[in-house]
Tab-separated table of C-alpha atoms in Angstrom:
chain	number	residue	atom	x	y	z
A	1	MET	CA	-15.202	-16.809	-21.696
A	2	GLY	CA	-15.444	-20.315	-20.956
A	3	GLN	CA	-18.612	-22.196	-21.254
A	4	THR	CA	-20.103	-21.390	-17.880
A	5	ALA	CA	-22.263	-18.670	-16.275
A	6	HIS	CA	-20.696	-15.546	-15.229
A	7	ARG	CA	-21.233	-14.229	-11.629
A	8	TYR	CA	-19.842	-10.846	-10.477
A	9	ARG	CA	-19.482	-8.648	-7.440
A	10	ILE	CA	-18.864	-5.009	-7.002
A	11	PHE	CA	-16.800	-4.040	-4.037
A	12	GLU	CA	-15.420	-0.818	-2.590
A	13	THR	CA	-11.518	-0.063	-2.405
A	14	ALA	CA	-9.564	2.948	-1.159
A	15	ASP	CA	-9.726	4.113	-4.725
A	16	GLY	CA	-13.355	3.656	-5.656
A	17	PHE	CA	-15.596	0.630	-6.564
A	18	CYS	CA	-14.201	-2.241	-8.652
A	19	GLY	CA	-15.898	-4.938	-10.219
A	20	ILE	CA	-14.885	-8.601	-10.614
A	21	ALA	CA	-16.332	-11.316	-12.818
A	22	TRP	CA	-15.649	-15.372	-12.807
A	23	ASN	CA	-16.945	-18.392	-13.976
A	24	ASP	CA	-16.106	-21.958	-13.125
A	25	LEU	CA	-12.875	-21.750	-14.830
A	26	GLY	CA	-11.474	-18.508	-13.271
A	27	ILE	CA	-11.707	-14.694	-13.112
A	28	THR	CA	-12.799	-13.311	-16.534
A	29	ARG	CA	-13.051	-9.603	-15.930
A	30	PHE	CA	-11.750	-6.948	-13.508
A	31	HIS	CA	-12.965	-3.253	-13.886
A	32	LEU	CA	-10.713	-0.791	-12.135
A	33	PRO	CA	-12.068	1.616	-9.597
A	34	ALA	CA	-15.048	3.865	-10.648
A	35	THR	CA	-16.482	6.712	-8.546
A	36	THR	CA	-19.665	4.778	-7.817
A	37	ALA	CA	-21.039	1.316	-7.447
A	38	THR	CA	-23.346	1.860	-10.123
A	39	ALA	CA	-20.811	3.029	-12.523
A	40	ALA	CA	-18.640	0.018	-11.876
A	41	GLU	CA	-21.622	-2.357	-12.309
A	42	ARG	CA	-22.644	-0.657	-15.700
A	43	ALA	CA	-19.149	-0.848	-17.032
A	44	LEU	CA	-18.504	-4.596	-16.101
A	45	LEU	CA	-22.103	-5.514	-17.409
A	46	ARG	CA	-21.362	-3.638	-20.709
A	47	ARG	CA	-18.546	-6.372	-21.290
A	48	LEU	CA	-20.360	-9.215	-19.619
A	49	PRO	CA	-24.200	-8.867	-20.608
A	50	GLY	CA	-26.280	-11.344	-18.609
A	51	ALA	CA	-23.818	-11.820	-15.826
A	52	GLN	CA	-25.460	-12.135	-12.502
A	53	PRO	CA	-24.288	-11.154	-9.154
A	54	GLY	CA	-23.237	-13.725	-6.884
A	55	ALA	CA	-21.449	-14.822	-3.693
A	56	PRO	CA	-17.600	-15.493	-5.024
A	57	PRO	CA	-16.017	-18.756	-4.337
A	58	PRO	CA	-13.042	-18.783	-1.882
A	59	GLU	CA	-10.388	-17.898	-4.600
A	60	VAL	CA	-12.162	-14.994	-5.857
A	61	ASP	CA	-12.779	-13.887	-2.193
A	62	GLU	CA	-9.053	-13.923	-1.755
A	63	THR	CA	-8.519	-11.958	-4.947
A	64	ILE	CA	-10.962	-9.150	-3.820
A	65	ALA	CA	-9.425	-9.105	-0.470
A	66	ALA	CA	-5.898	-8.785	-2.271
A	67	ALA	CA	-7.150	-6.138	-4.481
A	68	MET	CA	-8.378	-4.167	-1.498
A	69	ARG	CA	-4.990	-4.192	-0.049
A	70	TYR	CA	-3.408	-3.205	-3.197
A	71	PHE	CA	-5.506	-0.080	-3.597
A	72	GLU	CA	-4.478	0.688	0.082
A	73	GLY	CA	-0.841	0.587	-1.086
A	74	GLU	CA	0.188	-2.800	-0.276
A	75	ARG	CA	2.568	-4.612	-2.515
A	76	ILE	CA	0.549	-7.590	-4.022
A	77	ASP	CA	1.486	-10.188	-6.683
A	78	PHE	CA	-1.539	-11.363	-8.706
A	79	SER	CA	0.312	-13.618	-10.935
A	80	ASP	CA	-0.869	-16.522	-9.385
A	81	VAL	CA	-4.553	-15.449	-9.824
A	82	THR	CA	-6.398	-18.123	-11.900
A	83	LEU	CA	-7.905	-16.340	-15.023
A	84	ASP	CA	-10.207	-17.848	-17.782
A	85	LEU	CA	-8.830	-16.461	-21.031
A	86	ASP	CA	-10.166	-19.245	-23.184
A	87	ASP	CA	-12.295	-16.775	-25.420
A	88	GLN	CA	-9.123	-14.642	-26.224
A	89	SER	CA	-6.854	-15.242	-29.170
A	90	ALA	CA	-3.471	-16.854	-28.841
A	91	PHE	CA	-1.843	-13.594	-29.230
A	92	PHE	CA	-3.939	-11.993	-26.658
A	93	GLN	CA	-3.059	-14.742	-24.308
A	94	LYS	CA	0.686	-13.975	-24.860
A	95	VAL	CA	0.041	-10.299	-24.365
A	96	TYR	CA	-1.550	-10.921	-20.911
A	97	ALA	CA	0.948	-13.317	-19.755
A	98	ALA	CA	3.670	-10.828	-20.502
A	99	ILE	CA	1.849	-8.132	-18.754
A	100	ARG	CA	1.520	-10.272	-15.739
A	101	GLN	CA	5.054	-10.351	-15.292
A	102	VAL	CA	5.172	-6.753	-14.692
A	103	ALA	CA	6.269	-6.199	-11.074
A	104	TRP	CA	4.448	-4.136	-8.564
A	105	GLY	CA	5.404	-0.367	-8.784
A	106	HIS	CA	6.634	-0.762	-12.348
A	107	THR	CA	5.662	0.338	-15.615
A	108	THR	CA	6.033	-0.630	-19.199
A	109	THR	CA	4.985	0.501	-22.704
A	110	TYR	CA	3.003	-1.286	-25.363
A	111	GLY	CA	6.254	-1.054	-27.494
A	112	THR	CA	8.326	-2.599	-24.986
A	113	VAL	CA	5.842	-5.511	-24.607
A	114	ALA	CA	5.857	-5.899	-28.408
A	115	LYS	CA	9.623	-6.087	-28.395
A	116	GLU	CA	9.470	-8.789	-25.487
A	117	LEU	CA	6.993	-10.787	-27.536
A	118	GLY	CA	9.545	-10.760	-30.559
A	119	THR	CA	7.432	-8.608	-32.639
A	120	GLY	CA	7.853	-5.124	-34.137
A	121	PRO	CA	6.757	-1.789	-32.546
A	122	GLU	CA	3.904	-1.679	-35.177
A	123	ILE	CA	2.204	-4.443	-32.864
A	124	ALA	CA	1.968	-1.975	-30.188
A	125	ARG	CA	-1.295	-0.892	-31.147
A	126	ASP	CA	-2.738	-4.650	-30.995
A	127	ILE	CA	-1.302	-4.794	-27.525
A	128	GLY	CA	-2.954	-1.719	-26.546
A	129	GLN	CA	-6.272	-3.339	-27.940
A	130	ALA	CA	-5.694	-6.213	-25.842
A	131	MET	CA	-5.174	-4.332	-22.588
A	132	ALA	CA	-8.529	-2.220	-23.394
A	133	LYS	CA	-10.382	-5.472	-23.716
């Protein structure tokens, strides 16, 4: 995930505690709501050992504020958020680009994403692995 140090922040939303991590290149991790701040932090650090808590730069602060509004039910478009996906494979980057096009309030399946990427349904499991990561 880039060559720079990772920082993170745990924040509370209407649905629980989220975690967000970033480096100088962009956001590197977002953890969906957990029941406690400790659980969110533990889950985030499991994927980013060595990350340190920090004060978010303005763009990350804006993303945190948008996430809080999202979990309150506001329609939010996150497609312009800067991500650092440098450590991801080219295939995973394509998966993430496709998933980012799913509009607010819509759902899709891994099989549908596979089809959109021009692959067969056997790739659906790989797409699931990308999303789990």
